[in-house]
């Protein structure tokens, strides 16, 4: 672990307006804790920034002291990229300002906001941008990796709705990145993750989102193959107003779940229709006919209610492992293997999710942003979740086996926000596919020392322009912070 002297921290405190939290301080353990309870890392110092000036001060301090840096937005990265042993954790969680311009339909949002908080601010004006489907997820990491959610078929990915960003670069400069100013940096931020700088403010395009109809359709697991086939067929030609998720989960002991289903493995569909209830009922009729549910909780609801539908699936302090794959199609054999895997899950808390892609997301050219797999038909997201006292290996092996089984339908890579550093640099390269070389060149221009490497890392291209042989990710990446 990198040692940091008290005098160095005192020196930082003269310029830093936010909170500095050192090992041994009250609050240190809470501040280093992230969403995934399996992550137990000890930063050398936590700098909880109050504003852009603090982020600049912290970046310069880290460079001066040769400290690696991790950046915390919402702390939801399952790989735990927000925190690293011996690093300076630049914690943005206190930077939660929002400024909605209802006439221009934009919002300027601080990097510490969670989706539940940004949704509340924009829905006060009947507006929203594409956001994550679990309210406690940070807007920052999600946007920088692309951003999928109920709205993406209608309004594009979260990164497609990013209009401008304020960025603190690896040399401590503050830049405005948008279509006119540093357009290469702006391109890289819309999917390239935290590789290019620390974003201290996001400006998003907003959309009018008022009438929403959706909810949960529940089925017993013995129907799962039919249900996933119906999900596949009905969603193929569905209008863009319809978002459709399928999930294989354990039914929670919630009041809305019939007693005989509680604690059982079940399959659920979540359709969300952005439009009038009458239209929604018409659009959902083929799905209900193809797969009549045992539980139908669909109804008109607010967008904020929709955004909270799955919040209860992740009890606090659980241990997690994510992996994912973009799928071009959904073969019957893949469906059967996914269903068999769900039935034999090593943990009752583990979840397999399929999400129909397409619509507005697919109309953006693959090289318009770093997010390559815009033509993929489905996102397969495999989420192993287990209690802290259970050994992790069997759960991780379970998740990996499902991804292997789905390879026949793979589009060629996985969603970067659902992969982690244990999955290797080849997975990061595959996630960006035809955009990887350009990302590596932009990395070389803005962060030639790979100062920002605690992430799904894109090492800088060598001076000749070809990406360097990708090293390992995270804190072990090559070319750490320049001293
Ligand atoms: C329960 C759950 C539900 C999810 N649902 C969705 C979903 O619906 N849609 C979706 O697209 N994704 C989803 N995700 C994945 C999510 O997008 C990623 O986990 C994302 O990294 C979360 O962002 P964060 O700010 O909370 O993460 P953090 O852990 O704080 O950060 C993640 C990465 O982003 C970097 N970073 C964070 N803030 C900044 C910043 N301001 N500037 C530069 N780099 C920064 C960090 O250094 C780190 O590398 C979900 C994840 C979980 C655990």
XYZ file of C-alpha atoms and ligand atoms in Angstrom:
536
model
C 0.000 0.000 0.000
C 1.302 3.478 -0.849
C 2.158 5.347 2.358
C 1.067 8.944 2.564
C 2.555 11.107 5.278
C 0.419 13.270 7.531
C 2.335 16.355 6.344
C 1.451 15.546 2.719
C -2.234 15.274 3.647
C -1.986 18.521 5.647
C -0.504 20.213 2.600
C -3.452 19.017 0.493
C -5.952 20.250 3.085
C -4.863 23.863 2.615
C -6.303 23.941 -0.924
C -8.972 21.229 -0.779
C -12.417 22.487 0.282
C -14.106 19.088 0.574
C -13.497 16.301 3.059
C -10.222 14.361 3.378
C -10.615 10.944 4.980
C -7.534 8.934 5.971
C -7.164 5.337 7.214
C -8.102 5.339 10.892
C -10.450 8.329 10.581
C -14.043 7.882 11.624
C -15.980 7.383 8.415
C -13.049 5.821 6.495
C -14.660 2.372 6.317
C -18.016 3.785 5.229
C -16.355 5.986 2.599
C -14.340 3.131 1.052
C -17.369 0.835 0.888
C -18.881 0.399 -2.563
C -22.041 -1.312 -3.778
C -20.413 -4.735 -4.251
C -19.836 -6.128 -0.750
C -17.098 -8.431 -2.125
C -14.842 -5.402 -2.676
C -12.732 -4.677 0.423
C -10.010 -2.240 -0.619
C -8.038 0.294 1.396
C -7.232 3.568 -0.339
C -4.322 5.657 0.973
C -6.644 8.668 1.158
C -10.204 9.541 0.213
C -10.728 13.041 -1.167
C -14.440 13.830 -1.198
C -14.619 16.736 -3.594
C -16.929 19.733 -3.243
C -16.438 20.989 -6.774
C -14.293 21.053 -9.890
C -11.516 22.976 -8.119
C -11.161 20.161 -5.590
C -10.878 17.602 -8.372
C -8.081 19.628 -9.997
C -6.287 19.916 -6.648
C -6.608 16.182 -6.008
C -5.354 15.226 -9.494
C -2.305 17.489 -9.143
C -1.629 16.137 -5.651
C -1.781 12.535 -6.876
C 0.674 13.290 -9.673
C 3.044 15.069 -7.331
C 3.044 12.145 -4.900
C 3.043 9.339 -7.489
C -0.292 8.061 -6.222
C -2.598 6.013 -8.412
C -6.109 7.446 -8.599
C -9.522 5.821 -8.497
C -12.680 7.824 -9.207
C -15.949 7.215 -7.433
C -19.239 8.329 -8.922
C -22.106 6.181 -7.620
C -19.776 3.318 -6.589
C -21.848 0.744 -8.506
C -19.116 -0.775 -10.652
C -19.354 -4.465 -9.752
C -15.619 -4.764 -10.412
C -15.084 -2.109 -7.742
C -13.265 0.372 -9.975
C -14.266 3.213 -7.659
C -11.744 2.089 -5.029
C -8.198 0.683 -5.134
C -5.674 -0.350 -2.502
C -3.099 2.362 -1.811
C -4.700 4.839 -4.230
C -6.134 8.312 -3.836
C -9.872 7.836 -4.170
C -11.397 10.957 -5.692
C -14.939 10.697 -4.408
C -17.492 12.751 -6.347
C -20.519 11.596 -4.359
C -21.102 15.027 -2.779
C -21.305 16.787 -6.179
C -25.050 16.497 -6.754
C -26.116 19.835 -8.235
C -28.793 19.799 -10.938
C -29.997 22.621 -13.174
C -32.920 21.796 -15.452
C -33.703 24.144 -18.338
C -37.261 23.101 -19.243
C -37.426 25.365 -22.303
C -34.215 24.016 -23.809
C -34.968 20.522 -22.479
C -31.531 20.076 -20.947
C -30.137 19.347 -17.517
C -26.693 20.088 -16.140
C -25.949 17.357 -13.610
C -23.225 16.805 -11.027
C -21.185 13.566 -11.196
C -22.243 12.376 -7.736
C -25.905 12.010 -8.657
C -27.658 8.657 -8.634
C -30.337 7.867 -11.213
C -33.136 8.136 -8.638
C -31.940 11.673 -7.856
C -31.565 12.820 -11.463
C -34.935 11.301 -12.383
C -36.578 13.194 -9.507
C -35.040 16.483 -10.671
C -36.058 16.081 -14.328
C -39.469 14.501 -13.697
C -40.447 17.613 -11.745
C -40.679 19.121 -15.244
C -42.147 16.016 -16.944
C -38.772 15.326 -18.557
C -36.220 12.505 -18.485
C -33.159 11.154 -20.213
C -32.255 7.489 -20.676
C -31.048 6.189 -17.318
C -30.189 3.003 -15.483
C -33.006 0.831 -14.176
C -31.773 0.646 -10.569
C -32.097 3.950 -8.745
C -28.885 3.686 -6.715
C -26.644 3.442 -9.805
C -24.439 6.471 -10.426
C -25.110 8.627 -13.488
C -21.379 9.126 -14.102
C -20.033 5.617 -14.630
C -23.201 4.566 -16.457
C -23.058 7.478 -18.916
C -19.344 7.071 -19.571
C -19.827 3.391 -20.450
C -22.832 4.031 -22.756
C -25.989 3.679 -20.695
C -28.923 1.390 -21.430
C -32.368 1.557 -19.851
C -36.102 1.587 -20.509
C -35.841 4.694 -22.694
C -32.999 3.707 -25.031
C -35.121 2.302 -27.883
C -37.072 5.560 -27.981
C -34.458 8.152 -27.021
C -31.061 6.498 -27.595
C -28.411 5.504 -25.110
C -27.520 7.772 -22.216
C -24.282 8.697 -24.000
C -26.289 9.654 -27.103
C -28.060 12.217 -24.941
C -24.863 13.705 -23.543
C -24.505 17.181 -25.033
C -21.479 18.470 -23.201
C -19.141 17.622 -20.336
C -16.717 19.469 -18.102
C -13.595 17.354 -17.702
C -10.497 17.483 -15.507
C -7.738 15.905 -17.556
C -4.752 13.880 -16.387
C -2.559 16.989 -16.247
C -5.081 18.840 -14.095
C -6.580 21.090 -16.791
C -10.291 21.835 -16.929
C -11.791 21.384 -20.397
C -15.233 21.711 -21.891
C -15.860 18.808 -24.275
C -18.738 18.881 -26.748
C -19.351 18.826 -30.491
C -17.385 22.072 -30.982
C -14.809 21.998 -28.221
C -12.358 19.062 -28.005
C -14.664 16.920 -30.168
C -12.264 13.957 -30.032
C -12.402 13.961 -26.231
C -16.177 14.342 -26.371
C -16.391 11.368 -28.744
C -14.308 9.233 -26.357
C -16.359 10.155 -23.289
C -19.545 8.769 -24.860
C -18.765 5.147 -24.035
C -14.996 5.051 -23.433
C -15.430 4.949 -19.636
C -13.255 6.793 -17.125
C -10.118 6.542 -19.272
C -9.936 10.137 -20.482
C -10.440 12.368 -17.482
C -12.725 13.063 -14.546
C -16.074 14.448 -15.635
C -17.233 17.086 -13.177
C -20.463 18.019 -14.955
C -22.716 16.321 -17.506
C -25.193 18.187 -19.734
C -27.940 15.926 -21.083
C -30.715 16.289 -23.610
C -34.125 15.635 -22.029
C -37.322 14.192 -23.480
C -40.962 14.670 -22.515
C -41.885 11.549 -20.531
C -45.341 11.602 -19.012
C -47.695 8.701 -19.823
C -46.006 5.409 -19.009
C -47.605 1.974 -18.813
C -45.701 -1.001 -17.539
C -44.946 -3.372 -14.730
C -44.209 -6.981 -14.047
C -45.543 -10.106 -15.715
C -44.743 -13.235 -13.699
C -44.495 -16.913 -14.750
C -43.485 -20.170 -13.146
C -40.108 -21.491 -14.254
C -41.575 -24.491 -16.094
C -42.935 -21.955 -18.636
C -39.606 -20.187 -19.054
C -38.709 -21.519 -22.503
C -42.092 -20.456 -23.926
C -41.873 -17.094 -22.218
C -38.403 -16.330 -23.561
C -39.521 -17.387 -27.028
C -42.486 -15.025 -26.747
C -40.126 -12.258 -25.526
C -37.972 -12.877 -28.614
C -40.816 -13.003 -31.135
C -42.954 -10.155 -29.863
C -40.045 -7.778 -29.376
C -38.637 -8.328 -32.874
C -41.072 -5.932 -34.558
C -42.267 -4.045 -31.510
C -42.596 -0.256 -31.732
C -39.780 1.799 -30.274
C -42.090 3.003 -27.512
C -41.932 -0.484 -26.025
C -39.025 -1.477 -23.779
C -38.902 -5.155 -22.883
C -36.783 -6.961 -20.313
C -36.875 -10.647 -19.393
C -35.418 -11.846 -16.100
C -34.865 -15.201 -14.423
C -34.918 -14.569 -10.691
C -36.068 -15.888 -7.337
C -39.471 -14.418 -6.456
C -39.028 -12.114 -3.458
C -41.230 -12.433 -0.337
C -43.051 -9.276 -1.421
C -46.769 -8.687 -0.771
C -47.545 -8.608 -4.500
C -46.104 -12.129 -5.041
C -48.605 -14.995 -4.508
C -47.558 -17.120 -1.520
C -46.827 -20.258 -3.552
C -44.317 -18.386 -5.747
C -42.295 -16.708 -3.002
C -38.758 -18.093 -2.859
C -39.270 -20.012 -6.132
C -37.197 -19.521 -9.271
C -39.497 -17.679 -11.680
C -39.347 -15.832 -14.946
C -40.516 -12.253 -15.213
C -41.064 -9.887 -18.086
C -41.016 -6.144 -17.646
C -42.696 -4.350 -20.538
C -42.676 -0.559 -20.366
C -44.640 1.382 -22.949
C -44.099 5.110 -23.375
C -47.533 6.210 -24.540
C -51.217 6.262 -23.679
C -52.643 3.283 -21.715
C -55.025 2.333 -24.544
C -52.156 2.062 -27.016
C -50.075 0.164 -24.463
C -52.780 -2.439 -23.936
C -53.012 -2.914 -27.713
C -49.238 -3.258 -28.095
C -48.945 -5.706 -25.188
C -51.844 -7.931 -26.312
C -49.695 -10.232 -28.536
C -47.254 -10.752 -25.668
C -50.011 -11.624 -23.213
C -51.556 -13.969 -25.772
C -48.269 -15.735 -26.513
C -47.335 -15.981 -22.835
C -50.303 -15.630 -20.448
C -48.833 -14.711 -17.035
C -49.780 -16.064 -13.613
C -49.182 -12.577 -12.261
C -49.972 -9.383 -14.187
C -48.991 -6.157 -12.434
C -48.949 -3.928 -15.496
C -50.782 -0.628 -15.142
C -50.362 3.091 -15.834
C -47.541 4.367 -13.666
C -45.183 7.294 -13.342
C -41.743 7.140 -14.905
C -40.198 7.256 -11.428
C -42.252 4.206 -10.412
C -41.018 2.401 -13.519
C -37.451 3.321 -12.657
C -37.842 1.687 -9.221
C -39.408 -1.589 -10.391
C -36.307 -3.711 -9.750
C -34.722 -1.756 -6.901
C -35.601 -4.496 -4.398
C -33.674 -7.266 -6.160
C -30.314 -6.370 -4.590
C -30.285 -6.569 -0.783
C -27.489 -4.447 0.772
C -23.968 -5.847 1.409
C -24.384 -8.803 -0.929
C -21.427 -10.020 -2.996
C -21.690 -9.699 -6.764
C -20.088 -10.734 -10.029
C -21.253 -9.503 -13.424
C -20.565 -10.624 -16.930
C -22.427 -9.856 -20.154
C -22.650 -10.464 -23.865
C -24.277 -8.661 -26.784
C -26.379 -11.146 -28.752
C -27.306 -10.940 -32.435
C -30.196 -13.337 -31.901
C -31.629 -15.751 -29.390
C -31.412 -19.320 -30.596
C -33.767 -21.923 -29.054
C -30.726 -23.808 -27.751
C -29.444 -20.666 -26.032
C -32.849 -20.169 -24.443
C -32.852 -23.759 -23.189
C -29.353 -23.444 -21.749
C -30.122 -20.127 -20.069
C -33.259 -21.584 -18.522
C -31.392 -24.699 -17.324
C -28.702 -22.476 -15.806
C -31.322 -20.388 -14.022
C -32.918 -23.509 -12.580
C -29.538 -24.744 -11.329
C -28.216 -21.395 -10.087
C -25.594 -21.733 -7.371
C -27.243 -18.916 -5.425
C -30.937 -18.049 -5.102
C -30.040 -14.357 -5.426
C -28.453 -14.685 -8.869
C -30.209 -13.154 -11.839
C -30.091 -13.509 -15.624
C -31.479 -10.581 -17.610
C -32.206 -10.200 -21.308
C -33.006 -6.808 -22.747
C -34.279 -6.064 -26.211
C -32.097 -3.452 -27.941
C -32.694 -1.620 -31.224
C -34.782 1.426 -32.106
C -33.051 4.785 -31.726
C -29.876 3.137 -30.396
C -29.465 1.123 -33.583
C -29.896 4.124 -35.884
C -26.693 5.791 -34.637
C -23.655 4.666 -36.682
C -21.326 2.302 -34.793
C -18.409 4.736 -35.053
C -20.374 7.844 -34.009
C -19.476 7.092 -30.379
C -17.252 4.369 -28.829
C -20.352 2.185 -28.240
C -19.897 -0.350 -31.048
C -22.595 -3.024 -30.744
C -25.555 -0.898 -31.774
C -26.959 -3.591 -34.036
C -27.128 -6.192 -31.266
C -30.627 -7.566 -30.765
C -30.275 -8.313 -27.028
C -28.107 -7.575 -24.050
C -27.489 -10.670 -21.928
C -26.522 -9.632 -18.427
C -25.522 -12.385 -16.008
C -25.454 -11.262 -12.427
C -24.202 -13.700 -9.794
C -25.159 -12.534 -6.325
C -24.488 -14.389 -3.097
C -24.442 -13.936 0.660
C -21.114 -12.811 2.157
C -20.498 -16.133 3.920
C -20.666 -18.174 0.696
C -17.380 -18.880 -1.175
C -17.373 -16.961 -4.491
C -15.856 -19.453 -6.936
C -18.964 -21.509 -7.684
C -21.034 -18.377 -8.335
C -18.454 -16.827 -10.645
C -18.093 -20.149 -12.497
C -21.883 -20.284 -12.898
C -21.957 -16.818 -14.505
C -19.066 -17.564 -16.835
C -20.607 -20.858 -17.976
C -23.793 -19.085 -19.102
C -21.806 -16.566 -21.090
C -19.913 -19.405 -22.769
C -23.193 -21.148 -23.574
C -24.492 -17.995 -25.255
C -21.464 -17.644 -27.525
C -23.322 -19.073 -30.522
C -25.467 -15.923 -30.547
C -22.719 -13.485 -29.605
C -22.364 -10.258 -31.567
C -18.662 -10.318 -30.622
C -18.333 -8.714 -27.217
C -19.990 -7.641 -23.999
C -21.303 -4.372 -22.556
C -18.349 -2.611 -20.970
C -20.383 -1.483 -17.941
C -21.035 -5.118 -17.020
C -17.533 -6.529 -17.432
C -14.665 -6.316 -14.999
C -10.908 -6.481 -14.781
C -10.808 -10.226 -14.112
C -12.196 -10.776 -17.625
C -8.997 -9.589 -19.303
C -7.900 -6.845 -21.645
C -9.188 -8.834 -24.642
C -12.726 -8.379 -23.345
C -12.240 -4.601 -23.152
C -10.831 -4.587 -26.674
C -13.763 -6.718 -27.886
C -16.281 -4.453 -26.139
C -15.062 -1.539 -28.295
C -14.259 -3.642 -31.357
C -13.807 -1.340 -34.390
C -13.603 1.753 -32.149
C -10.759 0.498 -29.967
C -7.834 1.839 -32.025
C -9.339 5.349 -32.122
C -9.936 5.267 -28.377
C -6.307 4.279 -27.798
C -5.123 7.199 -29.952
C -7.308 9.660 -28.053
C -6.055 8.154 -24.795
C -2.490 8.830 -25.966
C -3.396 12.462 -26.661
C -5.159 13.146 -23.353
C -3.584 10.670 -20.929
C -0.269 9.434 -22.354
C 0.918 8.114 -18.948
C -2.257 6.092 -18.367
C -2.828 8.083 -15.186
C -6.498 7.019 -15.251
C -6.082 3.248 -15.273
C -8.355 1.990 -12.489
C -11.134 1.195 -14.950
C -11.783 -1.048 -17.943
C -8.502 0.202 -19.212
C -7.618 1.380 -22.702
C -3.837 1.804 -22.683
C -2.562 4.705 -24.833
C -1.594 3.939 -28.425
C 2.135 4.011 -29.065
C 3.505 7.050 -30.936
C 3.168 5.230 -34.279
C -0.538 5.122 -33.667
C -1.230 1.467 -33.028
C -2.682 0.543 -29.659
C 0.001 -0.767 -27.310
C -0.211 -4.453 -26.542
C -2.971 -4.271 -23.977
C -1.683 -4.904 -20.494
C -3.691 -5.948 -17.536
C -6.459 -3.764 -16.232
C -7.105 -1.917 -13.052
C -4.435 -1.058 -10.534
C -2.001 -3.420 -12.220
C -2.038 -1.570 -15.544
C 1.227 -0.524 -17.099
C 2.350 3.102 -17.213
C 0.926 4.246 -13.909
C 0.770 7.813 -12.717
C 3.772 9.933 -13.528
C 5.355 11.121 -10.332
C -27.535 -3.053 -9.683
C -26.970 -2.484 -10.943
C -27.815 -2.071 -11.953
C -27.299 -1.553 -13.134
N -28.175 -1.171 -14.121
C -27.684 -0.638 -15.259
C -28.563 -0.177 -16.278
O -29.782 -0.259 -16.168
N -28.016 0.340 -17.404
C -26.664 0.442 -17.579
O -26.238 0.930 -18.621
N -25.805 0.022 -16.613
C -26.287 -0.514 -15.477
N -25.411 -0.929 -14.512
C -23.979 -0.849 -14.744
C -23.477 0.554 -14.433
O -23.633 1.345 -15.585
C -22.005 0.538 -14.034
O -21.840 -0.236 -12.874
C -21.465 1.946 -13.820
O -20.072 1.854 -13.716
C -22.038 2.589 -12.583
O -21.606 3.906 -12.448
P -21.218 4.482 -11.002
O -20.913 5.931 -11.170
O -22.227 4.078 -10.000
O -19.926 3.608 -10.721
P -18.515 3.838 -10.032
O -18.196 2.516 -9.440
O -18.476 5.026 -9.154
O -17.594 4.123 -11.285
C -17.501 3.215 -12.356
C -16.356 3.598 -13.289
O -16.584 4.891 -13.826
C -15.519 5.765 -13.470
N -16.091 7.053 -13.113
C -17.117 7.262 -12.243
N -17.394 8.572 -12.210
C -16.563 9.184 -13.068
C -16.389 10.516 -13.486
N -17.160 11.500 -13.032
N -15.420 10.791 -14.383
C -14.638 9.817 -14.876
N -14.760 8.521 -14.525
C -15.715 8.215 -13.629
C -14.855 5.099 -12.294
O -13.520 5.455 -12.172
C -14.999 3.642 -12.608
O -13.999 3.243 -13.508
C -25.902 -1.436 -13.313
C -25.046 -1.848 -12.301
C -25.565 -2.364 -11.128
C -24.619 -2.806 -10.063
